[in-house]
Each structure stands twice: as structure tokens, then as C-alpha cells.
Amino acid sequence: MTSFGERLRSAVDTHGRLCLGLDPHGSLLAEWGLPDSADGARELALRAVDAAHGRVGVVKPQVAFYERFGAAGYAVLEEVIGHARAQGLLVIADAKRGDIGSTMAAYGSAWLDPASPLCADAMTVVAYQGLGSAAPVIDLAREHDRGVFILTATSNPEARDLQQSITGTGRTVAGQLARDVALKNAGTSGWGMLGVVIGATEPITRTGIDPVLLAHTPVLAPGFGFQGGRLTALRELFGLAADSVLASVSRSVLGAGRDGMAGALDAHRQELAA
């Protein structure tokens, strides 16, 4: 099987670097005239996948917006992931799981094992306990040619005190995590199977992350659109790491409604091409 890094690079080369978040917020369901229920989430997410087909190569369901409906929400998420993958889209499960040992291995099995009904192409992971804490998930991803995105410098301002604090190495927490991930991708000719999450709400230069290190590391960048990040400023925000960025948008597209999502995606694609 082709590695995750190669599949992601191919998707970006074919469809551009836009990623659509499949996040059925309660407020969005209301705007769509849908019930705040698993059935409402299903309708919104499946229609969003249909709009994404042929326009973007990657979608990212935020797991929390499905699991809030319990078993019914997970059934919807299984269907959404299956529908997206059947359409040829790569799926990043935005699960943000983090722990150690056997618990982390179980999280990996849920989201990355082909035997799981929730299996996606990649998942997001919290590893502020040290990158080694994510080893069970990383090993499973490598075994099944999946990907893992490590939260590094997120888009929410309240995280900055922690993520930009200085470690014993003299680097910021974000900078150290990004370096550790980059070292694991070293020797890869293209993109590695490990990525980082870096928000688009402030320049990478303020995070303590060295963008030079990210040539072989895909960067999942939330914060564009609704949170204020501008797609036209992508290169300004990410500097030398810009060519590694997968720009994630959600509410700015989903908020356009059933009939407006395709146009919103096309407009965002044009912004990235400007």
C-alpha cells in the first residue's frame, strides 16, 4: 500500500491544499434548518462530503460533534467516514486523543486499524506528555500506512503560554515537538507519515518552530476562515513551511448552506491560488 505521506501529497497535487472540516456545530444545524441530533449531523456531513468531492482531496471530521450524540453519533461518523473514503477523499479523524501505553494503543486501533468501522487515513493526537507517549499510535499507523498529526502550536490563544514556554532544551514546547516529529520523518523523500498541527492565527515565527525542519512534514493548519486566518496570507504565516501546509476550513464553508458550499470551496481555492 502507498504510504500516507505519498497519498496526502498526491491529493494536494491533484486538488490543492484545502481541507474541509466536517463539523456539525449545533448553530450550523440550526442555520440549515436541521435538528440538533445525529440525524441532523448526518445530513449536513454527507452533503458536505458531496460538495467536497472533486474540489478538495482531504476532509476532517471533528469527532466531538458526533460523539455528543452517543452511539447514534458514532454510527453517523462511521457512515460519513465510509462515504468520504468511497468518494476517494482522504479522511483525517480529528480525535485529539492523548494518553500512554495500552490506552494509546487502543485509541490507535479505533481510528487507524482497517478492522475498525471508524478507520480513517489519519488521526490527530495530543502528545504534550512527550512524543514517546504517542509511540503505540505511531507504530500502528506505520504498520497500516496511516498518518498521525501531532498537536504542536494550536490556533486557540489560551494555549500559547504552554506551547511557547521554554523546555530544558532551550526550545519552546511547540518547537521541540515539531523537531521531534521532523526527526522521525528524516530520510523520507517526500512527506512522512507524521505531521504536525500548527494554527493559522499567528505567524510560525512566534511559536518557536523552525520552519526549515518541516520540508518533509505535512502541516495541518486550522484557524483559517471563521477564526480569522486568511488563506491569502498562508505564505506570510508559514514562511518556508508554506509548501507543507494543508489549510483547514470548516464554518466558512458549511455556513454557506446546502447550495452554497460548493461555491464557498471554489472561492477558497481561488484565494489559495492568488
Coordinates of C-alpha atoms in Angstrom, one line a residue:
M1 CA 0.0 0.0 0.0
T2 CA 1.2 3.5 -0.8
S3 CA 2.4 5.4 2.3
F4 CA 0.1 8.0 3.9
G5 CA 2.6 10.8 3.1
E6 CA 2.6 9.8 -0.6
R7 CA -1.2 9.7 -0.7
L8 CA -1.5 13.0 1.0
R9 CA 1.0 14.6 -1.3
S10 CA -0.9 13.2 -4.3
A11 CA -4.2 14.5 -3.0
V12 CA -2.7 18.0 -2.6
D13 CA -1.1 17.9 -6.0
T14 CA -4.4 16.9 -7.6
H15 CA -6.9 19.0 -5.7
G16 CA -4.9 21.7 -3.9
R17 CA -4.0 22.2 -0.3
L18 CA -7.5 22.8 1.1
C19 CA -9.0 20.5 3.7
L20 CA -12.7 20.7 4.7
G21 CA -13.7 20.2 8.3
L22 CA -16.9 18.2 8.7
D23 CA -18.0 19.8 11.9
P24 CA -21.8 19.8 12.5
H25 CA -22.0 22.5 15.2
G26 CA -25.4 22.9 16.8
S27 CA -25.5 26.5 15.5
L28 CA -24.8 25.3 11.9
L29 CA -27.5 22.7 12.2
A30 CA -29.9 25.4 13.2
E31 CA -28.9 27.6 10.2
W32 CA -29.6 24.6 7.9
G33 CA -33.0 24.1 9.5
L34 CA -31.9 20.7 10.8
P35 CA -32.5 19.2 14.2
D36 CA -29.6 19.2 16.7
S37 CA -29.4 15.4 16.6
A38 CA -27.5 12.6 15.0
D39 CA -29.8 12.7 12.0
G40 CA -29.1 16.4 11.5
A41 CA -25.4 15.9 11.8
R42 CA -25.7 13.1 9.2
E43 CA -27.5 15.3 6.7
L44 CA -25.0 18.2 7.0
A45 CA -21.9 16.0 6.9
L46 CA -22.9 13.8 3.9
R47 CA -23.9 16.9 1.9
A48 CA -20.6 18.5 2.8
V49 CA -18.7 15.4 1.6
D50 CA -20.6 15.6 -1.7
A51 CA -19.7 19.2 -2.1
A52 CA -16.0 18.4 -1.3
H53 CA -15.8 15.6 -4.0
G54 CA -13.7 16.9 -6.9
R55 CA -12.9 20.1 -5.1
V56 CA -10.6 19.1 -2.2
G57 CA -8.7 15.9 -1.5
V58 CA -9.0 15.8 2.2
V59 CA -11.8 16.1 4.8
K60 CA -11.5 16.3 8.6
P61 CA -14.5 15.3 10.8
Q62 CA -14.2 16.7 14.3
V63 CA -15.1 13.7 16.3
A64 CA -16.6 15.7 19.2
F65 CA -19.5 16.9 17.2
Y66 CA -20.6 13.3 16.5
E67 CA -19.8 11.7 19.9
R68 CA -22.0 14.2 21.7
F69 CA -24.9 12.2 20.3
G70 CA -23.6 8.9 21.8
A71 CA -24.0 5.6 19.9
A72 CA -26.2 7.2 17.2
G73 CA -23.5 9.9 16.6
Y74 CA -20.8 7.3 16.3
A75 CA -22.9 5.4 13.8
V76 CA -23.2 8.6 11.7
L77 CA -19.5 9.1 11.9
E78 CA -18.8 5.6 10.6
E79 CA -21.2 6.4 7.7
V80 CA -19.6 9.8 7.0
I81 CA -16.0 8.3 7.0
G82 CA -17.1 5.5 4.8
H83 CA -18.9 7.8 2.4
A84 CA -15.9 10.1 2.2
R85 CA -13.4 7.4 1.6
A86 CA -15.7 5.8 -1.1
Q87 CA -15.6 9.2 -2.9
G88 CA -11.8 9.0 -2.9
L89 CA -11.2 11.6 -0.2
L90 CA -8.6 11.2 2.5
V91 CA -10.1 11.3 5.9
I92 CA -8.3 12.8 9.0
A93 CA -10.2 11.9 12.2
D94 CA -9.8 14.9 14.4
A95 CA -10.0 12.9 17.6
K96 CA -7.2 14.7 19.6
R97 CA -6.5 11.6 21.7
G98 CA -3.7 11.6 24.2
D99 CA -2.5 9.1 26.9
I100 CA 0.2 6.5 27.3
G101 CA 0.7 2.8 26.8
S102 CA -2.1 0.4 26.2
T103 CA -4.7 3.2 26.3
M104 CA -2.9 5.0 23.4
A105 CA -2.7 1.7 21.5
A106 CA -6.5 1.3 21.9
Y107 CA -7.1 4.8 20.6
G108 CA -4.9 3.9 17.6
S109 CA -6.9 0.8 17.0
A110 CA -10.1 2.7 16.9
W111 CA -9.1 5.2 14.3
L112 CA -6.3 3.6 12.3
D113 CA -6.8 -0.1 12.2
P114 CA -8.5 -1.3 9.0
A115 CA -10.6 -3.7 11.0
S116 CA -12.3 -0.8 12.8
P117 CA -15.5 0.7 11.4
L118 CA -14.1 4.1 12.4
C119 CA -10.9 3.6 10.4
A120 CA -9.6 6.8 8.8
D121 CA -6.5 7.7 6.9
A122 CA -5.0 9.6 9.8
M123 CA -5.9 11.0 13.2
T124 CA -4.9 13.9 15.4
V125 CA -3.0 13.2 18.7
V126 CA -2.1 15.1 21.8
A127 CA 1.5 14.4 22.9
Y128 CA 2.4 17.1 25.4
Q129 CA 3.5 14.2 27.6
G130 CA 6.3 13.8 25.1
L131 CA 6.3 12.4 21.6
G132 CA 7.2 9.0 23.0
S133 CA 3.8 8.8 24.7
A134 CA 2.3 8.5 21.2
A135 CA 4.6 5.6 20.2
P136 CA 1.8 3.0 20.2
V137 CA -0.3 5.0 17.8
I138 CA 2.7 5.9 15.6
D139 CA 3.7 2.2 15.4
L140 CA 0.2 1.2 14.4
A141 CA 0.0 4.0 11.8
R142 CA 3.3 2.8 10.3
E143 CA 2.1 -0.8 10.2
H144 CA -1.1 0.1 8.3
D145 CA 0.3 3.0 6.2
R146 CA -1.8 5.6 8.1
G147 CA -0.9 9.1 9.3
V148 CA -0.7 10.8 12.7
F149 CA -0.8 14.6 13.2
I150 CA 0.7 15.8 16.5
L151 CA -0.8 18.9 18.1
T152 CA 2.1 21.4 18.2
A153 CA 1.0 25.0 18.1
T154 CA -2.8 25.2 18.1
S155 CA -5.0 28.1 16.9
N156 CA -6.5 29.0 20.3
P157 CA -4.8 31.9 22.1
E158 CA -5.1 30.4 25.6
A159 CA -2.7 27.6 24.6
R160 CA 0.2 30.0 23.9
D161 CA 1.6 30.2 27.5
L162 CA 2.1 26.4 27.5
Q163 CA 3.1 25.8 23.9
Q164 CA 5.6 28.7 23.8
S165 CA 7.1 28.0 27.2
I166 CA 10.8 27.0 27.1
T167 CA 11.8 23.4 27.7
G168 CA 15.1 22.2 29.2
T169 CA 16.5 22.0 25.6
G170 CA 16.1 25.8 25.2
R171 CA 13.3 25.3 22.6
T172 CA 9.6 26.1 23.1
V173 CA 7.3 23.1 23.7
A174 CA 5.9 23.6 20.2
G175 CA 9.4 23.9 18.7
Q176 CA 10.6 20.7 20.5
L177 CA 7.6 18.7 19.4
A178 CA 7.9 19.8 15.8
R179 CA 11.6 19.0 15.9
D180 CA 11.0 15.5 17.3
V181 CA 8.4 14.8 14.6
A182 CA 10.7 16.1 11.8
L183 CA 13.5 13.8 13.0
K184 CA 11.2 10.8 12.7
N185 CA 10.4 11.9 9.1
A186 CA 14.1 12.4 8.3
G187 CA 15.2 10.3 5.3
T188 CA 11.8 10.5 3.6
S189 CA 12.0 11.6 0.0
G190 CA 8.6 13.3 0.1
W191 CA 6.2 13.8 3.1
G192 CA 6.5 11.5 6.0
M193 CA 3.6 9.7 7.8
L194 CA 3.9 12.0 10.8
G195 CA 2.5 15.6 10.6
V196 CA 2.1 18.5 13.0
V197 CA -0.9 20.7 13.8
I198 CA 0.0 24.4 13.6
G199 CA -2.7 27.1 13.8
A200 CA -3.0 29.8 11.2
T201 CA -3.9 32.5 13.7
E202 CA -0.3 33.8 14.2
P203 CA 2.9 33.6 12.2
I204 CA 5.0 30.4 12.7
T205 CA 7.9 32.6 13.7
R206 CA 6.2 33.4 17.1
T207 CA 5.8 29.7 18.0
G208 CA 9.5 28.8 18.3
I209 CA 9.1 26.3 15.5
D210 CA 11.8 26.2 12.9
P211 CA 10.0 26.1 9.5
V212 CA 13.1 24.8 7.8
L213 CA 12.6 21.5 9.6
L214 CA 9.2 20.9 8.1
A215 CA 10.2 20.2 4.5
H216 CA 9.2 16.5 4.9
T217 CA 6.5 17.0 7.5
P218 CA 2.9 17.8 6.5
V219 CA 1.3 20.7 8.5
L220 CA -2.4 20.6 9.3
A221 CA -3.3 24.2 9.7
P222 CA -6.7 25.0 11.4
G223 CA -7.7 28.6 12.0
F224 CA -8.4 29.8 8.5
G225 CA -11.8 31.4 7.7
F226 CA -14.0 31.7 10.8
Q227 CA -11.1 32.0 13.3
G228 CA -9.5 34.8 11.3
G229 CA -6.7 33.3 9.4
R230 CA -6.5 34.5 5.8
L231 CA -5.8 32.0 3.1
T232 CA -4.2 34.7 1.0
A233 CA -1.7 35.1 3.9
L234 CA -0.7 31.5 4.0
R235 CA 2.9 32.1 2.8
E236 CA 3.3 35.1 5.1
L237 CA 2.1 33.0 8.1
F238 CA 4.1 29.9 7.4
G239 CA 7.2 31.1 5.6
L240 CA 9.5 28.3 4.4
A241 CA 7.0 25.7 5.7
A242 CA 4.2 27.0 3.4
D243 CA 4.6 24.3 0.8
S244 CA 3.9 21.7 3.6
V245 CA 0.6 23.2 4.7
L246 CA -2.8 21.7 4.4
A247 CA -5.2 24.6 5.1
S248 CA -8.3 23.6 7.0
V249 CA -11.6 25.4 6.7
S250 CA -15.0 24.5 8.2
R251 CA -17.6 27.0 9.3
S252 CA -16.7 29.4 6.4
V253 CA -17.9 26.7 4.0
L254 CA -20.6 24.9 6.0
G255 CA -22.2 28.2 6.9
A256 CA -22.9 28.8 3.2
G257 CA -25.6 26.1 3.4
R258 CA -26.5 23.2 1.2
D259 CA -26.5 25.2 -2.1
G260 CA -23.6 27.4 -1.2
M261 CA -20.9 25.0 -0.1
A262 CA -19.5 24.2 -3.5
G263 CA -19.2 27.9 -4.3
A264 CA -17.5 28.7 -1.0
L265 CA -15.0 25.9 -1.6
D266 CA -14.3 27.2 -5.1
A267 CA -13.8 30.7 -3.7
H268 CA -11.3 29.4 -1.1
R269 CA -9.4 27.5 -3.8
Q270 CA -9.1 30.7 -5.7
E271 CA -7.8 32.5 -2.6
L272 CA -5.1 29.9 -2.2
A273 CA -4.1 30.3 -5.9
A274 CA -3.8 34.1 -5.6

